[in-house]
PDB file of C-alpha atoms and ligand atoms in Angstrom:
ATOM      1  CA  MET A 235       0.000   0.000   0.000  1.00  0.00           C
ATOM      2  CA  ASP A 236       1.264   3.430  -0.869  1.00  0.00           C
ATOM      3  CA  CYS A 237       1.043   5.013   2.581  1.00  0.00           C
ATOM      4  CA  LEU A 238       3.534   7.639   3.732  1.00  0.00           C
ATOM      5  CA  PHE A 239       3.267   6.798   7.420  1.00  0.00           C
ATOM      6  CA  CYS A 240       3.541   3.029   6.800  1.00  0.00           C
ATOM      7  CA  LYS A 241       6.802   3.814   4.972  1.00  0.00           C
ATOM      8  CA  ILE A 242       7.984   5.953   7.894  1.00  0.00           C
ATOM      9  CA  ILE A 243       7.157   3.166  10.380  1.00  0.00           C
ATOM     10  CA  LYS A 244       9.094   0.658   8.223  1.00  0.00           C
ATOM     11  CA  GLY A 245      12.032   3.066   8.053  1.00  0.00           C
ATOM     12  CA  ASP A 246      11.828   3.428   4.262  1.00  0.00           C
ATOM     13  CA  ILE A 247      11.350   7.183   4.740  1.00  0.00           C
ATOM     14  CA  PRO A 248      13.379   8.921   7.473  1.00  0.00           C
ATOM     15  CA  SER A 249      11.673  10.492  10.467  1.00  0.00           C
ATOM     16  CA  SER A 250      12.625  12.104  13.729  1.00  0.00           C
ATOM     17  CA  LYS A 251      11.474   9.376  16.110  1.00  0.00           C
ATOM     18  CA  VAL A 252      10.562  10.348  19.653  1.00  0.00           C
ATOM     19  CA  TYR A 253       8.893   7.124  20.870  1.00  0.00           C
ATOM     20  CA  GLU A 254       8.328   3.560  19.769  1.00  0.00           C
ATOM     21  CA  ASN A 255       6.898   0.378  21.215  1.00  0.00           C
ATOM     22  CA  GLU A 256       5.377  -2.793  19.778  1.00  0.00           C
ATOM     23  CA  TYR A 257       2.187  -1.025  18.725  1.00  0.00           C
ATOM     24  CA  VAL A 258       2.922   2.674  18.500  1.00  0.00           C
ATOM     25  CA  TYR A 259       5.346   4.956  16.636  1.00  0.00           C
ATOM     26  CA  ALA A 260       5.767   8.691  17.264  1.00  0.00           C
ATOM     27  CA  PHE A 261       7.820  11.238  15.351  1.00  0.00           C
ATOM     28  CA  ARG A 262       8.170  14.979  14.895  1.00  0.00           C
ATOM     29  CA  ASP A 263       5.893  16.655  12.380  1.00  0.00           C
ATOM     30  CA  ILE A 264       7.897  17.889   9.398  1.00  0.00           C
ATOM     31  CA  ASN A 265       5.956  21.167   9.388  1.00  0.00           C
ATOM     32  CA  PRO A 266       5.530  21.998  13.080  1.00  0.00           C
ATOM     33  CA  GLN A 267       2.609  24.209  14.079  1.00  0.00           C
ATOM     34  CA  ALA A 268       3.749  24.588  17.686  1.00  0.00           C
ATOM     35  CA  PRO A 269       7.148  24.445  19.423  1.00  0.00           C
ATOM     36  CA  VAL A 270       6.436  20.766  20.087  1.00  0.00           C
ATOM     37  CA  HIS A 271       4.462  19.018  17.330  1.00  0.00           C
ATOM     38  CA  ILE A 272       4.538  15.225  17.359  1.00  0.00           C
ATOM     39  CA  LEU A 273       2.513  12.672  15.414  1.00  0.00           C
ATOM     40  CA  VAL A 274       1.527   9.435  17.158  1.00  0.00           C
ATOM     41  CA  VAL A 275       0.438   6.559  14.931  1.00  0.00           C
ATOM     42  CA  PRO A 276      -0.476   2.888  15.232  1.00  0.00           C
ATOM     43  CA  LYS A 277       2.031   0.598  13.505  1.00  0.00           C
ATOM     44  CA  VAL A 278      -0.893  -1.207  11.902  1.00  0.00           C
ATOM     45  CA  HIS A 279      -2.498   0.743   9.069  1.00  0.00           C
ATOM     46  CA  ILE A 280      -5.834   2.258  10.083  1.00  0.00           C
ATOM     47  CA  SER A 281      -7.067   4.968   7.705  1.00  0.00           C
ATOM     48  CA  SER A 282      -8.636   7.397  10.143  1.00  0.00           C
ATOM     49  CA  VAL A 283     -10.727   7.768  13.286  1.00  0.00           C
ATOM     50  CA  ASP A 284     -13.651   6.729  11.108  1.00  0.00           C
ATOM     51  CA  GLU A 285     -12.113   3.242  10.772  1.00  0.00           C
ATOM     52  CA  ILE A 286     -11.805   2.601  14.525  1.00  0.00           C
ATOM     53  CA  ASN A 287     -13.920  -0.337  15.651  1.00  0.00           C
ATOM     54  CA  ALA A 288     -14.148  -3.034  18.310  1.00  0.00           C
ATOM     55  CA  GLU A 289     -11.449  -5.099  16.555  1.00  0.00           C
ATOM     56  CA  ASN A 290      -8.753  -2.401  16.499  1.00  0.00           C
ATOM     57  CA  SER A 291      -9.643  -0.012  19.324  1.00  0.00           C
ATOM     58  CA  ALA A 292      -7.115  -1.651  21.659  1.00  0.00           C
ATOM     59  CA  LEU A 293      -4.438  -0.088  19.429  1.00  0.00           C
ATOM     60  CA  VAL A 294      -5.988   3.311  20.023  1.00  0.00           C
ATOM     61  CA  ALA A 295      -5.752   2.654  23.742  1.00  0.00           C
ATOM     62  CA  LYS A 296      -2.050   1.905  23.253  1.00  0.00           C
ATOM     63  CA  ILE A 297      -1.658   5.278  21.552  1.00  0.00           C
ATOM     64  CA  PHE A 298      -3.361   7.078  24.422  1.00  0.00           C
ATOM     65  CA  GLU A 299      -1.179   5.242  26.925  1.00  0.00           C
ATOM     66  CA  ALA A 300       1.877   6.502  25.025  1.00  0.00           C
ATOM     67  CA  ILE A 301       0.740  10.119  24.742  1.00  0.00           C
ATOM     68  CA  PRO A 302       1.261  11.110  28.416  1.00  0.00           C
ATOM     69  CA  GLU A 303       4.669   9.426  28.389  1.00  0.00           C
ATOM     70  CA  ILE A 304       5.663  11.391  25.294  1.00  0.00           C
ATOM     71  CA  ALA A 305       4.290  14.622  26.775  1.00  0.00           C
ATOM     72  CA  LYS A 306       6.294  14.071  29.938  1.00  0.00           C
ATOM     73  CA  ALA A 307       9.474  13.317  27.986  1.00  0.00           C
ATOM     74  CA  GLU A 308       8.942  16.501  25.952  1.00  0.00           C
ATOM     75  CA  GLY A 309       8.445  18.577  29.097  1.00  0.00           C
ATOM     76  CA  LEU A 310       4.896  19.598  28.275  1.00  0.00           C
ATOM     77  CA  ASP A 311       4.137  20.379  31.917  1.00  0.00           C
ATOM     78  CA  GLY A 312       1.880  23.292  31.022  1.00  0.00           C
ATOM     79  CA  GLY A 313      -0.452  21.106  28.981  1.00  0.00           C
ATOM     80  CA  TYR A 314      -0.900  20.140  25.371  1.00  0.00           C
ATOM     81  CA  ARG A 315      -3.518  19.534  22.692  1.00  0.00           C
ATOM     82  CA  VAL A 316      -4.302  16.199  21.007  1.00  0.00           C
ATOM     83  CA  ILE A 317      -5.982  16.383  17.598  1.00  0.00           C
ATOM     84  CA  SER A 318      -6.904  13.889  14.910  1.00  0.00           C
ATOM     85  CA  ASN A 319      -8.137  15.209  11.580  1.00  0.00           C
ATOM     86  CA  CYS A 320     -10.604  12.798   9.984  1.00  0.00           C
ATOM     87  CA  GLY A 321     -11.710  13.101   6.390  1.00  0.00           C
ATOM     88  CA  ALA A 322     -11.928  15.922   3.874  1.00  0.00           C
ATOM     89  CA  ASP A 323     -13.825  18.470   5.972  1.00  0.00           C
ATOM     90  CA  ALA A 324     -11.128  18.225   8.647  1.00  0.00           C
ATOM     91  CA  CYS A 325      -8.321  18.459   6.020  1.00  0.00           C
ATOM     92  CA  GLN A 326      -6.873  15.025   6.775  1.00  0.00           C
ATOM     93  CA  SER A 327      -3.912  14.877   4.375  1.00  0.00           C
ATOM     94  CA  VAL A 328      -2.326  11.530   5.312  1.00  0.00           C
ATOM     95  CA  LYS A 329      -4.743   8.599   5.333  1.00  0.00           C
ATOM     96  CA  HIS A 330      -3.071   6.724   8.182  1.00  0.00           C
ATOM     97  CA  LEU A 331      -4.603   7.348  11.607  1.00  0.00           C
ATOM     98  CA  HIS A 332      -2.508   9.838  13.544  1.00  0.00           C
ATOM     99  CA  PHE A 333      -2.868  11.993  16.609  1.00  0.00           C
ATOM    100  CA  HIS A 334      -1.126  15.349  16.700  1.00  0.00           C
ATOM    101  CA  ILE A 335       0.399  16.375  20.030  1.00  0.00           C
ATOM    102  CA  LEU A 336       0.805  20.157  20.081  1.00  0.00           C
ATOM    103  CA  GLY A 337       2.385  22.075  22.918  1.00  0.00           C
ATOM    104  CA  GLY A 338       5.307  24.001  24.268  1.00  0.00           C
ATOM    105  CA  ALA A 339       3.485  27.347  24.125  1.00  0.00           C
ATOM    106  CA  GLN A 340       0.106  28.851  24.920  1.00  0.00           C
ATOM    107  CA  LEU A 341      -2.170  27.603  22.115  1.00  0.00           C
ATOM    108  CA  GLY A 342      -5.069  29.494  20.590  1.00  0.00           C
ATOM    109  CA  GLU A 343      -8.621  29.018  21.861  1.00  0.00           C
ATOM    110  CA  ARG A 344     -10.034  28.261  18.419  1.00  0.00           C
ATOM    111  CA  MET A 345      -9.854  24.711  17.141  1.00  0.00           C
ATOM    112  CA  GLY A 346     -11.936  24.824  14.007  1.00  0.00           C
TER     113      GLY A 346
HETATM  114  P1  AMP B 648      -3.127  15.778   8.723  1.00  0.00           P
HETATM  115  O1  AMP B 648      -3.210  17.017   7.895  1.00  0.00           O
HETATM  116  O2  AMP B 648      -3.912  15.822   9.992  1.00  0.00           O
HETATM  117  O3  AMP B 648      -3.416  14.538   7.890  1.00  0.00           O
HETATM  118  O4  AMP B 648      -1.633  15.690   9.233  1.00  0.00           O
HETATM  119  C1  AMP B 648      -0.599  15.190   8.463  1.00  0.00           C
HETATM  120  C2  AMP B 648       0.660  15.763   9.042  1.00  0.00           C
HETATM  121  O5  AMP B 648       1.755  15.012   8.537  1.00  0.00           O
HETATM  122  C3  AMP B 648       0.922  17.221   8.675  1.00  0.00           C
HETATM  123  O6  AMP B 648       0.982  17.993   9.875  1.00  0.00           O
HETATM  124  C4  AMP B 648       2.259  17.166   7.950  1.00  0.00           C
HETATM  125  O7  AMP B 648       3.097  18.268   8.257  1.00  0.00           O
HETATM  126  C5  AMP B 648       2.851  15.876   8.445  1.00  0.00           C
HETATM  127  N1  AMP B 648       3.812  15.234   7.562  1.00  0.00           N
HETATM  128  C6  AMP B 648       3.704  15.033   6.226  1.00  0.00           C
HETATM  129  N2  AMP B 648       4.780  14.385   5.761  1.00  0.00           N
HETATM  130  C7  AMP B 648       5.586  14.164   6.821  1.00  0.00           C
HETATM  131  C8  AMP B 648       6.864  13.541   7.002  1.00  0.00           C
HETATM  132  N3  AMP B 648       7.518  12.992   5.987  1.00  0.00           N
HETATM  133  N4  AMP B 648       7.402  13.511   8.238  1.00  0.00           N
HETATM  134  C9  AMP B 648       6.742  14.070   9.284  1.00  0.00           C
HETATM  135  N5  AMP B 648       5.541  14.654   9.189  1.00  0.00           N
HETATM  136  C10 AMP B 648       4.965  14.710   7.981  1.00  0.00           C
HETATM  137 ZN1   ZN B 649      -0.371   3.406   6.602  1.00  0.00          ZN
END
């Protein structure tokens, strides 16, 4: 499958890795929109939030177990935002489920 993030997980495309375990891979966004901008993805290809179901939701739990660890390692003591864009209206550009962690500065109040 021609998926950018699957290639990053495999190591075929370089990335700035910040965290990895059996289920989860996290790396710095190439076009950061905050001082800290990290993408957290499942190693298994899931297209978007819209494809989460009872069979694969345990992987999503693994992601959300990793997020506080990553935030702590990045020193995001003041808080952070977790976002997943899903589908065209939300401007999802990479069709592999990913959660943005944004932090390191006071973020804006608007989200949409
Ligand atoms: P989204 O628009 O929610 O689908 O987010 C996709 C994100 O992937 C964007 O924030 C991009 O900057 C980021 N991105 C695209 N290509 C790469 C790459 N090769 N390495 C790291 N981040 C990337
Ligand atoms: Zn993929």
